[in-house]
Structure formats: structure tokens, C-alpha cells
PDB file of C-alpha atoms and ligand atoms in Angstrom:
ATOM      1  CA  MET L   1       0.000   0.000   0.000  1.00  0.00           C
ATOM      2  CA  ARG L   2       1.226   3.494  -0.855  1.00  0.00           C
ATOM      3  CA  THR L   3       0.467   6.503   1.279  1.00  0.00           C
ATOM      4  CA  VAL L   4       0.007   9.625  -0.817  1.00  0.00           C
ATOM      5  CA  ARG L   5      -0.306  13.108   0.683  1.00  0.00           C
ATOM      6  CA  SER L   6      -0.619  15.518  -2.214  1.00  0.00           C
ATOM      7  CA  LYS L   7      -3.120  15.866  -5.021  1.00  0.00           C
ATOM      8  CA  SER L   8      -0.292  15.812  -7.577  1.00  0.00           C
ATOM      9  CA  ASP L   9       1.082  12.526  -6.196  1.00  0.00           C
ATOM     10  CA  LEU L  10      -2.412  11.085  -6.199  1.00  0.00           C
ATOM     11  CA  LEU L  11      -2.781  12.081  -9.844  1.00  0.00           C
ATOM     12  CA  LYS L  12       0.529  10.352 -10.652  1.00  0.00           C
ATOM     13  CA  ALA L  13      -0.473   7.243  -8.711  1.00  0.00           C
ATOM     14  CA  LEU L  14      -3.874   6.956 -10.375  1.00  0.00           C
ATOM     15  CA  SER L  15      -2.998   7.968 -13.940  1.00  0.00           C
ATOM     16  CA  PRO L  16      -2.049   4.423 -15.055  1.00  0.00           C
ATOM     17  CA  ALA L  17      -5.383   3.070 -13.786  1.00  0.00           C
ATOM     18  CA  TRP L  18      -7.330   5.870 -15.492  1.00  0.00           C
ATOM     19  CA  ALA L  19      -5.392   5.310 -18.749  1.00  0.00           C
ATOM     20  CA  ALA L  20      -6.003   1.555 -18.633  1.00  0.00           C
ATOM     21  CA  GLY L  21      -9.678   2.012 -17.813  1.00  0.00           C
ATOM     22  CA  GLU L  22      -9.123   0.074 -14.607  1.00  0.00           C
ATOM     23  CA  PRO L  23     -11.997   0.683 -12.148  1.00  0.00           C
ATOM     24  CA  ILE L  24     -11.222   2.468  -8.906  1.00  0.00           C
ATOM     25  CA  ALA L  25     -13.126   2.078  -5.636  1.00  0.00           C
ATOM     26  CA  LEU L  26     -13.069   4.907  -3.100  1.00  0.00           C
ATOM     27  CA  VAL L  27     -13.663   4.604   0.641  1.00  0.00           C
ATOM     28  CA  PRO L  28     -13.806   8.133   2.107  1.00  0.00           C
ATOM     29  CA  THR L  29     -12.996   8.190   5.840  1.00  0.00           C
ATOM     30  CA  MET L  30     -11.883  10.459   8.634  1.00  0.00           C
ATOM     31  CA  GLY L  31      -9.604   7.734  10.004  1.00  0.00           C
ATOM     32  CA  PHE L  32      -9.311   6.133  13.448  1.00  0.00           C
ATOM     33  CA  PHE L  33     -10.477   2.917  11.903  1.00  0.00           C
ATOM     34  CA  HIS L  34     -12.812   0.447  13.568  1.00  0.00           C
ATOM     35  CA  ALA L  35     -14.526  -2.671  12.255  1.00  0.00           C
ATOM     36  CA  GLY L  36     -17.062  -0.514  10.384  1.00  0.00           C
ATOM     37  CA  HIS L  37     -14.319   1.096   8.291  1.00  0.00           C
ATOM     38  CA  LEU L  38     -12.670  -2.271   7.681  1.00  0.00           C
ATOM     39  CA  ARG L  39     -15.962  -3.634   6.408  1.00  0.00           C
ATOM     40  CA  LEU L  40     -16.147  -0.757   3.898  1.00  0.00           C
ATOM     41  CA  MET L  41     -12.625  -1.612   2.733  1.00  0.00           C
ATOM     42  CA  ARG L  42     -13.511  -5.297   2.400  1.00  0.00           C
ATOM     43  CA  GLU L  43     -16.564  -4.455   0.307  1.00  0.00           C
ATOM     44  CA  ALA L  44     -14.376  -2.198  -1.843  1.00  0.00           C
ATOM     45  CA  LYS L  45     -11.872  -5.054  -2.285  1.00  0.00           C
ATOM     46  CA  LYS L  46     -14.669  -7.384  -3.384  1.00  0.00           C
ATOM     47  CA  SER L  47     -15.446  -5.007  -6.250  1.00  0.00           C
ATOM     48  CA  ARG L  48     -12.047  -6.028  -7.748  1.00  0.00           C
ATOM     49  CA  ALA L  49     -11.155  -2.411  -8.317  1.00  0.00           C
ATOM     50  CA  LEU L  50      -8.042  -0.529  -7.290  1.00  0.00           C
ATOM     51  CA  VAL L  51      -8.938   0.539  -3.758  1.00  0.00           C
ATOM     52  CA  VAL L  52      -8.255   4.085  -2.575  1.00  0.00           C
ATOM     53  CA  VAL L  53      -9.015   4.977   1.047  1.00  0.00           C
ATOM     54  CA  SER L  54      -9.006   8.655   1.892  1.00  0.00           C
ATOM     55  CA  LEU L  55      -8.101   9.661   5.432  1.00  0.00           C
ATOM     56  CA  PHE L  56      -8.941  13.277   6.081  1.00  0.00           C
ATOM     57  CA  VAL L  57     -10.508  14.856   9.153  1.00  0.00           C
ATOM     58  CA  ASN L  58     -12.484  17.421   7.224  1.00  0.00           C
ATOM     59  CA  PRO L  59     -12.657  20.702   9.163  1.00  0.00           C
ATOM     60  CA  THR L  60     -15.517  22.128   7.086  1.00  0.00           C
ATOM     61  CA  GLN L  61     -17.992  19.579   8.422  1.00  0.00           C
ATOM     62  CA  PHE L  62     -17.370  20.473  12.072  1.00  0.00           C
ATOM     63  CA  GLY L  63     -19.271  23.364  13.637  1.00  0.00           C
ATOM     64  CA  ALA L  64     -17.942  25.830  16.190  1.00  0.00           C
ATOM     65  CA  GLY L  65     -17.569  24.112  19.564  1.00  0.00           C
ATOM     66  CA  GLU L  66     -17.640  20.615  18.026  1.00  0.00           C
ATOM     67  CA  ASP L  67     -14.884  18.033  18.451  1.00  0.00           C
ATOM     68  CA  LEU L  68     -12.590  18.872  15.498  1.00  0.00           C
ATOM     69  CA  ASP L  69      -9.547  19.429  17.715  1.00  0.00           C
ATOM     70  CA  ARG L  70      -9.973  16.309  19.787  1.00  0.00           C
ATOM     71  CA  TYR L  71     -11.303  14.059  17.004  1.00  0.00           C
ATOM     72  CA  PRO L  72      -9.304  10.817  17.469  1.00  0.00           C
ATOM     73  CA  ARG L  73      -6.377  10.354  15.104  1.00  0.00           C
ATOM     74  CA  ASN L  74      -3.814   7.569  14.688  1.00  0.00           C
ATOM     75  CA  GLU L  75      -2.523   7.486  11.145  1.00  0.00           C
ATOM     76  CA  ALA L  76       0.182   4.878  11.758  1.00  0.00           C
ATOM     77  CA  ARG L  77      -2.341   2.385  13.110  1.00  0.00           C
ATOM     78  CA  ASP L  78      -4.829   3.254  10.354  1.00  0.00           C
ATOM     79  CA  ALA L  79      -2.174   2.662   7.688  1.00  0.00           C
ATOM     80  CA  GLU L  80      -1.391  -0.764   9.140  1.00  0.00           C
ATOM     81  CA  LEU L  81      -5.062  -1.733   9.248  1.00  0.00           C
ATOM     82  CA  ALA L  82      -5.708  -0.496   5.709  1.00  0.00           C
ATOM     83  CA  ALA L  83      -2.650  -2.352   4.394  1.00  0.00           C
ATOM     84  CA  GLY L  84      -3.950  -5.483   6.145  1.00  0.00           C
ATOM     85  CA  GLU L  85      -7.200  -5.154   4.178  1.00  0.00           C
ATOM     86  CA  GLY L  86      -5.298  -4.986   0.892  1.00  0.00           C
ATOM     87  CA  VAL L  87      -5.946  -1.294   0.246  1.00  0.00           C
ATOM     88  CA  ASP L  88      -3.832  -0.039  -2.651  1.00  0.00           C
ATOM     89  CA  ILE L  89      -3.559   3.677  -1.915  1.00  0.00           C
ATOM     90  CA  LEU L  90      -4.097   5.621   1.296  1.00  0.00           C
ATOM     91  CA  PHE L  91      -4.726   9.270   0.443  1.00  0.00           C
ATOM     92  CA  ALA L  92      -3.937  11.279   3.590  1.00  0.00           C
ATOM     93  CA  PRO L  93      -3.716  14.962   2.686  1.00  0.00           C
ATOM     94  CA  GLY L  94      -3.320  17.828   5.139  1.00  0.00           C
ATOM     95  CA  VAL L  95      -5.887  20.602   5.449  1.00  0.00           C
ATOM     96  CA  ASP L  96      -3.759  23.046   3.400  1.00  0.00           C
ATOM     97  CA  GLU L  97      -3.503  20.515   0.608  1.00  0.00           C
ATOM     98  CA  MET L  98      -7.251  19.860   0.472  1.00  0.00           C
ATOM     99  CA  TYR L  99      -8.278  23.493   0.914  1.00  0.00           C
ATOM    100  CA  SER L 100      -5.241  25.297  -0.493  1.00  0.00           C
ATOM    101  CA  ARG L 101      -7.286  28.361  -1.453  1.00  0.00           C
ATOM    102  CA  GLY L 102      -9.656  28.053   1.491  1.00  0.00           C
ATOM    103  CA  PRO L 103     -13.169  26.656   1.208  1.00  0.00           C
ATOM    104  CA  THR L 104     -14.870  29.245  -1.006  1.00  0.00           C
ATOM    105  CA  THR L 105     -16.938  27.030  -3.308  1.00  0.00           C
ATOM    106  CA  TRP L 106     -19.551  24.943  -1.563  1.00  0.00           C
ATOM    107  CA  VAL L 107     -21.729  22.031  -2.599  1.00  0.00           C
ATOM    108  CA  GLU L 108     -25.086  22.105  -0.849  1.00  0.00           C
ATOM    109  CA  VAL L 109     -28.076  19.773  -0.952  1.00  0.00           C
ATOM    110  CA  PRO L 110     -30.434  22.050   0.965  1.00  0.00           C
ATOM    111  CA  GLY L 111     -33.697  20.116   1.298  1.00  0.00           C
ATOM    112  CA  LEU L 112     -32.105  16.962   2.633  1.00  0.00           C
ATOM    113  CA  SER L 113     -29.507  18.719   4.793  1.00  0.00           C
ATOM    114  CA  GLY L 114     -31.755  20.837   7.002  1.00  0.00           C
ATOM    115  CA  CYS L 115     -33.580  18.028   8.807  1.00  0.00           C
ATOM    116  CA  LEU L 116     -32.504  15.394  11.391  1.00  0.00           C
ATOM    117  CA  CYS L 117     -28.778  15.936  12.141  1.00  0.00           C
ATOM    118  CA  GLY L 118     -28.771  19.093  10.019  1.00  0.00           C
ATOM    119  CA  ARG L 119     -30.962  20.873  12.601  1.00  0.00           C
ATOM    120  CA  THR L 120     -28.402  20.471  15.370  1.00  0.00           C
ATOM    121  CA  ARG L 121     -25.370  20.675  13.086  1.00  0.00           C
ATOM    122  CA  PRO L 122     -26.049  23.483  10.600  1.00  0.00           C
ATOM    123  CA  GLY L 123     -23.411  23.521   7.856  1.00  0.00           C
ATOM    124  CA  HIS L 124     -22.308  19.959   8.592  1.00  0.00           C
ATOM    125  CA  PHE L 125     -23.681  18.398   5.416  1.00  0.00           C
ATOM    126  CA  ARG L 126     -22.451  21.291   3.287  1.00  0.00           C
ATOM    127  CA  GLY L 127     -18.939  20.412   4.507  1.00  0.00           C
ATOM    128  CA  VAL L 128     -19.525  16.702   3.850  1.00  0.00           C
ATOM    129  CA  ALA L 129     -20.950  17.231   0.347  1.00  0.00           C
ATOM    130  CA  THR L 130     -18.132  19.625  -0.553  1.00  0.00           C
ATOM    131  CA  VAL L 131     -15.315  17.346   0.561  1.00  0.00           C
ATOM    132  CA  VAL L 132     -16.912  14.254  -0.986  1.00  0.00           C
ATOM    133  CA  ALA L 133     -17.336  16.130  -4.293  1.00  0.00           C
ATOM    134  CA  LYS L 134     -13.644  17.065  -4.150  1.00  0.00           C
ATOM    135  CA  LEU L 135     -12.627  13.472  -3.394  1.00  0.00           C
ATOM    136  CA  LEU L 136     -14.766  12.135  -6.242  1.00  0.00           C
ATOM    137  CA  ASN L 137     -13.107  14.591  -8.626  1.00  0.00           C
ATOM    138  CA  LEU L 138      -9.619  13.768  -7.362  1.00  0.00           C
ATOM    139  CA  VAL L 139      -9.985   9.973  -7.425  1.00  0.00           C
ATOM    140  CA  ARG L 140     -12.580   9.510 -10.225  1.00  0.00           C
ATOM    141  CA  PRO L 141     -13.823   6.225  -8.761  1.00  0.00           C
ATOM    142  CA  ALA L 142     -16.325   3.931 -10.451  1.00  0.00           C
ATOM    143  CA  VAL L 143     -17.775   3.119  -7.048  1.00  0.00           C
ATOM    144  CA  ALA L 144     -17.649   4.747  -3.607  1.00  0.00           C
ATOM    145  CA  PHE L 145     -18.556   3.121  -0.281  1.00  0.00           C
ATOM    146  CA  PHE L 146     -20.274   4.746   2.701  1.00  0.00           C
ATOM    147  CA  GLY L 147     -21.542   3.310   5.979  1.00  0.00           C
ATOM    148  CA  ALA L 148     -25.280   3.111   6.654  1.00  0.00           C
ATOM    149  CA  LYS L 149     -24.791   4.475  10.173  1.00  0.00           C
ATOM    150  CA  ASP L 150     -24.580   7.927   8.579  1.00  0.00           C
ATOM    151  CA  PHE L 151     -27.796   7.301   6.677  1.00  0.00           C
ATOM    152  CA  GLN L 152     -28.641  10.966   6.093  1.00  0.00           C
ATOM    153  CA  GLN L 153     -25.127  11.482   4.723  1.00  0.00           C
ATOM    154  CA  THR L 154     -25.611   8.635   2.231  1.00  0.00           C
ATOM    155  CA  VAL L 155     -28.965  10.051   1.069  1.00  0.00           C
ATOM    156  CA  ILE L 156     -27.380  13.488   0.578  1.00  0.00           C
ATOM    157  CA  ILE L 157     -24.364  12.094  -1.285  1.00  0.00           C
ATOM    158  CA  LYS L 158     -26.579   9.985  -3.551  1.00  0.00           C
ATOM    159  CA  ARG L 159     -28.634  13.069  -4.380  1.00  0.00           C
ATOM    160  CA  MET L 160     -25.533  15.178  -5.005  1.00  0.00           C
ATOM    161  CA  VAL L 161     -24.091  12.488  -7.288  1.00  0.00           C
ATOM    162  CA  ALA L 162     -27.356  12.264  -9.228  1.00  0.00           C
ATOM    163  CA  ASP L 163     -27.881  16.041  -9.451  1.00  0.00           C
ATOM    164  CA  LEU L 164     -24.303  16.830 -10.506  1.00  0.00           C
ATOM    165  CA  ASP L 165     -23.932  13.749 -12.748  1.00  0.00           C
ATOM    166  CA  PHE L 166     -20.857  12.328 -11.057  1.00  0.00           C
ATOM    167  CA  PRO L 167     -20.073   9.084 -12.939  1.00  0.00           C
ATOM    168  CA  VAL L 168     -19.904   7.005  -9.774  1.00  0.00           C
ATOM    169  CA  GLU L 169     -22.028   4.358  -8.107  1.00  0.00           C
ATOM    170  CA  VAL L 170     -22.623   5.055  -4.404  1.00  0.00           C
ATOM    171  CA  ARG L 171     -22.911   1.912  -2.298  1.00  0.00           C
ATOM    172  CA  THR L 172     -24.195   1.842   1.270  1.00  0.00           C
ATOM    173  CA  VAL L 173     -22.711  -0.803   3.565  1.00  0.00           C
ATOM    174  CA  PRO L 174     -24.605  -2.052   6.658  1.00  0.00           C
ATOM    175  CA  THR L 175     -23.624  -0.707  10.079  1.00  0.00           C
ATOM    176  CA  VAL L 176     -21.202  -2.815  12.105  1.00  0.00           C
ATOM    177  CA  ARG L 177     -22.250  -3.105  15.742  1.00  0.00           C
ATOM    178  CA  GLU L 178     -20.692  -3.893  19.100  1.00  0.00           C
ATOM    179  CA  GLU L 179     -21.850  -7.037  20.912  1.00  0.00           C
ATOM    180  CA  ASP L 180     -24.648  -5.131  22.675  1.00  0.00           C
ATOM    181  CA  GLY L 181     -25.790  -3.635  19.365  1.00  0.00           C
ATOM    182  CA  LEU L 182     -24.270  -0.162  19.747  1.00  0.00           C
ATOM    183  CA  ALA L 183     -23.252   1.114  16.310  1.00  0.00           C
ATOM    184  CA  MET L 184     -19.483   1.330  15.941  1.00  0.00           C
ATOM    185  CA  SER L 185     -18.217   4.884  15.809  1.00  0.00           C
ATOM    186  CA  SER L 186     -14.901   6.631  16.269  1.00  0.00           C
ATOM    187  CA  ARG L 187     -16.716   8.767  18.851  1.00  0.00           C
ATOM    188  CA  ASN L 188     -17.610   5.770  21.082  1.00  0.00           C
ATOM    189  CA  GLY L 189     -14.104   6.147  22.517  1.00  0.00           C
ATOM    190  CA  TYR L 190     -15.182   9.429  24.160  1.00  0.00           C
ATOM    191  CA  LEU L 191     -17.649   7.586  26.420  1.00  0.00           C
ATOM    192  CA  SER L 192     -16.927   7.000  30.108  1.00  0.00           C
ATOM    193  CA  PRO L 193     -17.695   3.431  31.310  1.00  0.00           C
ATOM    194  CA  GLU L 194     -21.042   4.674  32.767  1.00  0.00           C
ATOM    195  CA  GLU L 195     -21.965   6.479  29.539  1.00  0.00           C
ATOM    196  CA  ARG L 196     -20.992   3.412  27.524  1.00  0.00           C
ATOM    197  CA  ARG L 197     -23.333   1.271  29.646  1.00  0.00           C
ATOM    198  CA  ALA L 198     -26.117   3.838  29.194  1.00  0.00           C
ATOM    199  CA  ALA L 199     -25.477   3.898  25.423  1.00  0.00           C
ATOM    200  CA  SER L 200     -26.466   0.246  25.189  1.00  0.00           C
ATOM    201  CA  LEU L 201     -30.042   1.479  25.660  1.00  0.00           C
ATOM    202  CA  ILE L 202     -29.834   2.955  22.150  1.00  0.00           C
ATOM    203  CA  PRO L 203     -29.957  -0.374  20.257  1.00  0.00           C
ATOM    204  CA  GLN L 204     -32.548  -1.618  22.759  1.00  0.00           C
ATOM    205  CA  ALA L 205     -34.686   1.442  22.064  1.00  0.00           C
ATOM    206  CA  MET L 206     -34.333   0.939  18.310  1.00  0.00           C
ATOM    207  CA  ASP L 207     -35.462  -2.652  18.709  1.00  0.00           C
ATOM    208  CA  VAL L 208     -38.502  -1.597  20.724  1.00  0.00           C
ATOM    209  CA  GLY L 209     -39.274   0.944  17.981  1.00  0.00           C
ATOM    210  CA  ARG L 210     -38.943  -1.703  15.299  1.00  0.00           C
ATOM    211  CA  ARG L 211     -41.332  -4.014  17.152  1.00  0.00           C
ATOM    212  CA  ALA L 212     -43.838  -1.218  17.782  1.00  0.00           C
ATOM    213  CA  TRP L 213     -43.794  -0.274  14.082  1.00  0.00           C
ATOM    214  CA  SER L 214     -44.178  -3.921  13.025  1.00  0.00           C
ATOM    215  CA  ALA L 215     -47.188  -4.211  15.342  1.00  0.00           C
ATOM    216  CA  GLY L 216     -48.819  -1.312  13.483  1.00  0.00           C
ATOM    217  CA  ALA L 217     -47.872   1.643  15.708  1.00  0.00           C
ATOM    218  CA  THR L 218     -48.074   5.128  14.209  1.00  0.00           C
ATOM    219  CA  PRO L 219     -44.837   7.117  13.775  1.00  0.00           C
ATOM    220  CA  GLU L 220     -45.792   9.112  16.900  1.00  0.00           C
ATOM    221  CA  LYS L 221     -46.332   5.964  19.007  1.00  0.00           C
ATOM    222  CA  THR L 222     -43.124   4.451  17.615  1.00  0.00           C
ATOM    223  CA  ARG L 223     -41.152   7.553  18.606  1.00  0.00           C
ATOM    224  CA  GLN L 224     -42.731   7.468  22.064  1.00  0.00           C
ATOM    225  CA  ALA L 225     -41.794   3.798  22.520  1.00  0.00           C
ATOM    226  CA  VAL L 226     -38.184   4.587  21.576  1.00  0.00           C
ATOM    227  CA  GLY L 227     -38.085   7.663  23.814  1.00  0.00           C
ATOM    228  CA  ALA L 228     -39.414   5.688  26.799  1.00  0.00           C
ATOM    229  CA  VAL L 229     -36.455   3.270  26.644  1.00  0.00           C
ATOM    230  CA  LEU L 230     -33.915   6.095  26.265  1.00  0.00           C
ATOM    231  CA  ALA L 231     -35.469   7.899  29.240  1.00  0.00           C
ATOM    232  CA  ARG L 232     -34.389   5.025  31.497  1.00  0.00           C
ATOM    233  CA  SER L 233     -30.936   6.548  31.868  1.00  0.00           C
ATOM    234  CA  PRO L 234     -30.310  10.055  33.212  1.00  0.00           C
ATOM    235  CA  LEU L 235     -27.022  10.008  31.272  1.00  0.00           C
ATOM    236  CA  LEU L 236     -28.852  10.042  27.927  1.00  0.00           C
ATOM    237  CA  ARG L 237     -30.386  13.165  26.391  1.00  0.00           C
ATOM    238  CA  VAL L 238     -32.383  12.856  23.194  1.00  0.00           C
ATOM    239  CA  ASP L 239     -31.529  15.229  20.353  1.00  0.00           C
ATOM    240  CA  TYR L 240     -34.153  13.707  18.064  1.00  0.00           C
ATOM    241  CA  VAL L 241     -36.047  10.508  17.436  1.00  0.00           C
ATOM    242  CA  ALA L 242     -37.705  10.520  14.020  1.00  0.00           C
ATOM    243  CA  VAL L 243     -39.577   8.240  11.660  1.00  0.00           C
ATOM    244  CA  VAL L 244     -38.936   9.485   8.144  1.00  0.00           C
ATOM    245  CA  HIS L 245     -39.211   8.408   4.534  1.00  0.00           C
ATOM    246  CA  PRO L 246     -35.848   6.772   3.719  1.00  0.00           C
ATOM    247  CA  GLU L 247     -35.366   8.683   0.463  1.00  0.00           C
ATOM    248  CA  THR L 248     -36.934  12.095   1.058  1.00  0.00           C
ATOM    249  CA  LEU L 249     -36.189  12.135   4.817  1.00  0.00           C
ATOM    250  CA  GLU L 250     -39.611  13.735   5.309  1.00  0.00           C
ATOM    251  CA  GLU L 251     -41.428  12.922   8.566  1.00  0.00           C
ATOM    252  CA  ARG L 252     -43.775   9.987   8.115  1.00  0.00           C
ATOM    253  CA  MET L 253     -47.294  10.820   9.285  1.00  0.00           C
ATOM    254  CA  ASP L 254     -48.882   7.372   9.087  1.00  0.00           C
ATOM    255  CA  SER L 255     -47.909   3.748   9.617  1.00  0.00           C
ATOM    256  CA  GLY L 256     -46.913   1.255   6.914  1.00  0.00           C
ATOM    257  CA  GLY L 257     -44.789   1.805   3.840  1.00  0.00           C
ATOM    258  CA  PRO L 258     -41.084   2.570   3.692  1.00  0.00           C
ATOM    259  CA  ALA L 259     -39.708   4.213   6.813  1.00  0.00           C
ATOM    260  CA  LEU L 260     -36.463   4.903   8.582  1.00  0.00           C
ATOM    261  CA  LEU L 261     -36.197   5.182  12.339  1.00  0.00           C
ATOM    262  CA  ALA L 262     -33.376   7.638  13.013  1.00  0.00           C
ATOM    263  CA  LEU L 263     -32.101   9.096  16.238  1.00  0.00           C
ATOM    264  CA  ALA L 264     -29.377  11.202  17.774  1.00  0.00           C
ATOM    265  CA  VAL L 265     -28.735  10.942  21.488  1.00  0.00           C
ATOM    266  CA  TYR L 266     -26.191  12.594  23.750  1.00  0.00           C
ATOM    267  CA  ALA L 267     -24.485  10.217  26.170  1.00  0.00           C
ATOM    268  CA  GLY L 268     -22.881  12.777  28.449  1.00  0.00           C
ATOM    269  CA  ALA L 269     -21.321  15.248  26.016  1.00  0.00           C
ATOM    270  CA  THR L 270     -20.961  12.731  23.176  1.00  0.00           C
ATOM    271  CA  ARG L 271     -23.526  12.811  20.394  1.00  0.00           C
ATOM    272  CA  LEU L 272     -24.310   9.350  19.024  1.00  0.00           C
ATOM    273  CA  ILE L 273     -26.461   8.579  15.998  1.00  0.00           C
ATOM    274  CA  ASP L 274     -28.126   5.439  14.758  1.00  0.00           C
ATOM    275  CA  ASN L 275     -30.869   4.376  12.395  1.00  0.00           C
ATOM    276  CA  LEU L 276     -32.864   1.379  11.272  1.00  0.00           C
ATOM    277  CA  LEU L 277     -34.928   0.720   8.169  1.00  0.00           C
ATOM    278  CA  LEU L 278     -38.356  -0.277   9.442  1.00  0.00           C
ATOM    279  CA  PRO L 279     -39.972  -3.366   7.962  1.00  0.00           C
TER     280      PRO L 279
HETATM  281  O1  PAF M 301     -18.423   9.645   7.125  1.00  0.00           O
HETATM  282  C1  PAF M 301     -17.329  10.229   7.227  1.00  0.00           C
HETATM  283  O2  PAF M 301     -16.386   9.711   7.799  1.00  0.00           O
HETATM  284  C2  PAF M 301     -17.166  11.621   6.638  1.00  0.00           C
HETATM  285  O3  PAF M 301     -18.327  12.359   6.772  1.00  0.00           O
HETATM  286  C3  PAF M 301     -16.698  11.593   5.179  1.00  0.00           C
HETATM  287  C4  PAF M 301     -17.723  10.944   4.262  1.00  0.00           C
HETATM  288  C5  PAF M 301     -15.377  10.853   5.073  1.00  0.00           C
HETATM  289  C6  PAF M 301     -16.478  13.021   4.675  1.00  0.00           C
HETATM  290  O4  PAF M 301     -15.521  13.685   5.435  1.00  0.00           O
END
């Protein structure tokens, strides 16, 4: 595996594949790999393409007062793990390299970005869409892989790709979970042992929501059932619990039909998200 830090070196590294028409698979990440990232890399490997993993903690998707400065980083360990998965190129640029002229041009997907996480994190999805657009232009992949844990992100990226005609297939890979069902996240490491125990109520709450929905509960009753489980711990504070259409992300008003249960919950100061497609 080669680690490449500049756009010009990336261009040199990828030119032979572009010239030969060899497909490239991109796994965009912010590093500090866990099993969820490794699963994305494995899926990318299965596509038999040249696999590029980007490792870039993107400052434009963090709001003021968020965890940009303390976001966990360990590039040496990440490089070892990526090499172990057979990744071909690790693209690990610095902020000046990615935003050499500052972030002045933005990519925005307004309708889908203002709801759910976008309410609490204004500007977050503009930063995500902008950096993903840049990565797609730099790598020119045939296929790009994203984790389903960030479901809203995947919906926004799919819309951006369709609206701007990026010649790439966006694939969503199922969430990898801890033994108690908590979705894997680089931010889980922020949790104290007590908060971590409290966080195990999140998958339990999702399961209760799933069962309520399957038994015919309305979106309102489903949200209430989820909220009741989360309320069992004083360490958890709900940001939102929502039942939305999985493509438009609009609030569902009635039961039945396609739906996504999505939530964001603070465990102490750490904001955790999760989601589940309802049957
Ligand atoms: O999901 C992430 O890790 C980030 O939002 C992404 C897609 C790498 C963009 O910075």
C-alpha cells in the first residue's frame, strides 16, 4: 500500500489506472479505523477495483464548539489496518492541501440537509458534500462506499451524485455493531464506562421501535416507545427521534410503507447517531 499526501502525487499514482480504464473504488474516511471502516474496505476489495481509502478529518464539516480538535487520530495504526485489508492507496492529505485556497466554493443539498442531524449541526452536510465532491473529482472512482450508520449522509451524497452527474455508483454498507448492538463509531471512545453502559439502551430502544412499528404503531407511538427506553438513563439526552421516509427524509405521518427510524442521542457530552430501516 502506498500513502500519498498531495493531489499531484495522487494524480501520478492513479494515472495508469485511469489510462487503462481500470476501475477504482473509493472509501472516504476520517480515520481512526474500527470494524465498520474495515468492512467498507472489504466491500471495496470485493469489487475487484483498485482501492483508494481517503483519510482526512475534514474541518468544514465540524461546527464551532464541536470536536474537530480532539477528534481521534492515529494514522500509523490506520495505515497498518488499511494495508492489512489490501488497500492499494491511502490518500492522507493535510488541510492546506485539500483546501489550499480556502473553502470558497460549496456544494449544498439544501432540502435533505436541514432536517434530522442538520438541525443540530447546521453547515455539517455542506462540509460533507463539498469534501466528498472534491474526493470524487480527485480519485474519479467507479464506485464509492459509505456506511449506513450515517444514513442521512448517504442520502445526501446519492442526491448530489445524481444532481451533478458524477459518474460514480454510491454503495451503502450495513452498520457494524458492538456485541450489545451499539453502532461502531470513532466517537464511542469518548464515552466514560457509565456512559458506555447507558449507550447500550440505544440499540434496545431501536429494537422496541422496530417491534412497535411492526405491530402497526403510528410514527408518533413508535417515537414514544423509543423515547421511553432512552429515558431510562439520566445520562442520555435525546436530540431527536424521528420516523422518516428513507429517500426524502420527510417525517412519516402514518404507519406502513417505507420508513427509517433515526435518532441522535447525547451520552454525556458525546452525540451518538443510529438508524434502522423499518420493515
Ligand atoms: O463519514 C465520514 O467519515 C465523513 O463524513 C466523510 C464521508 C469521510 C467526509 O468527510
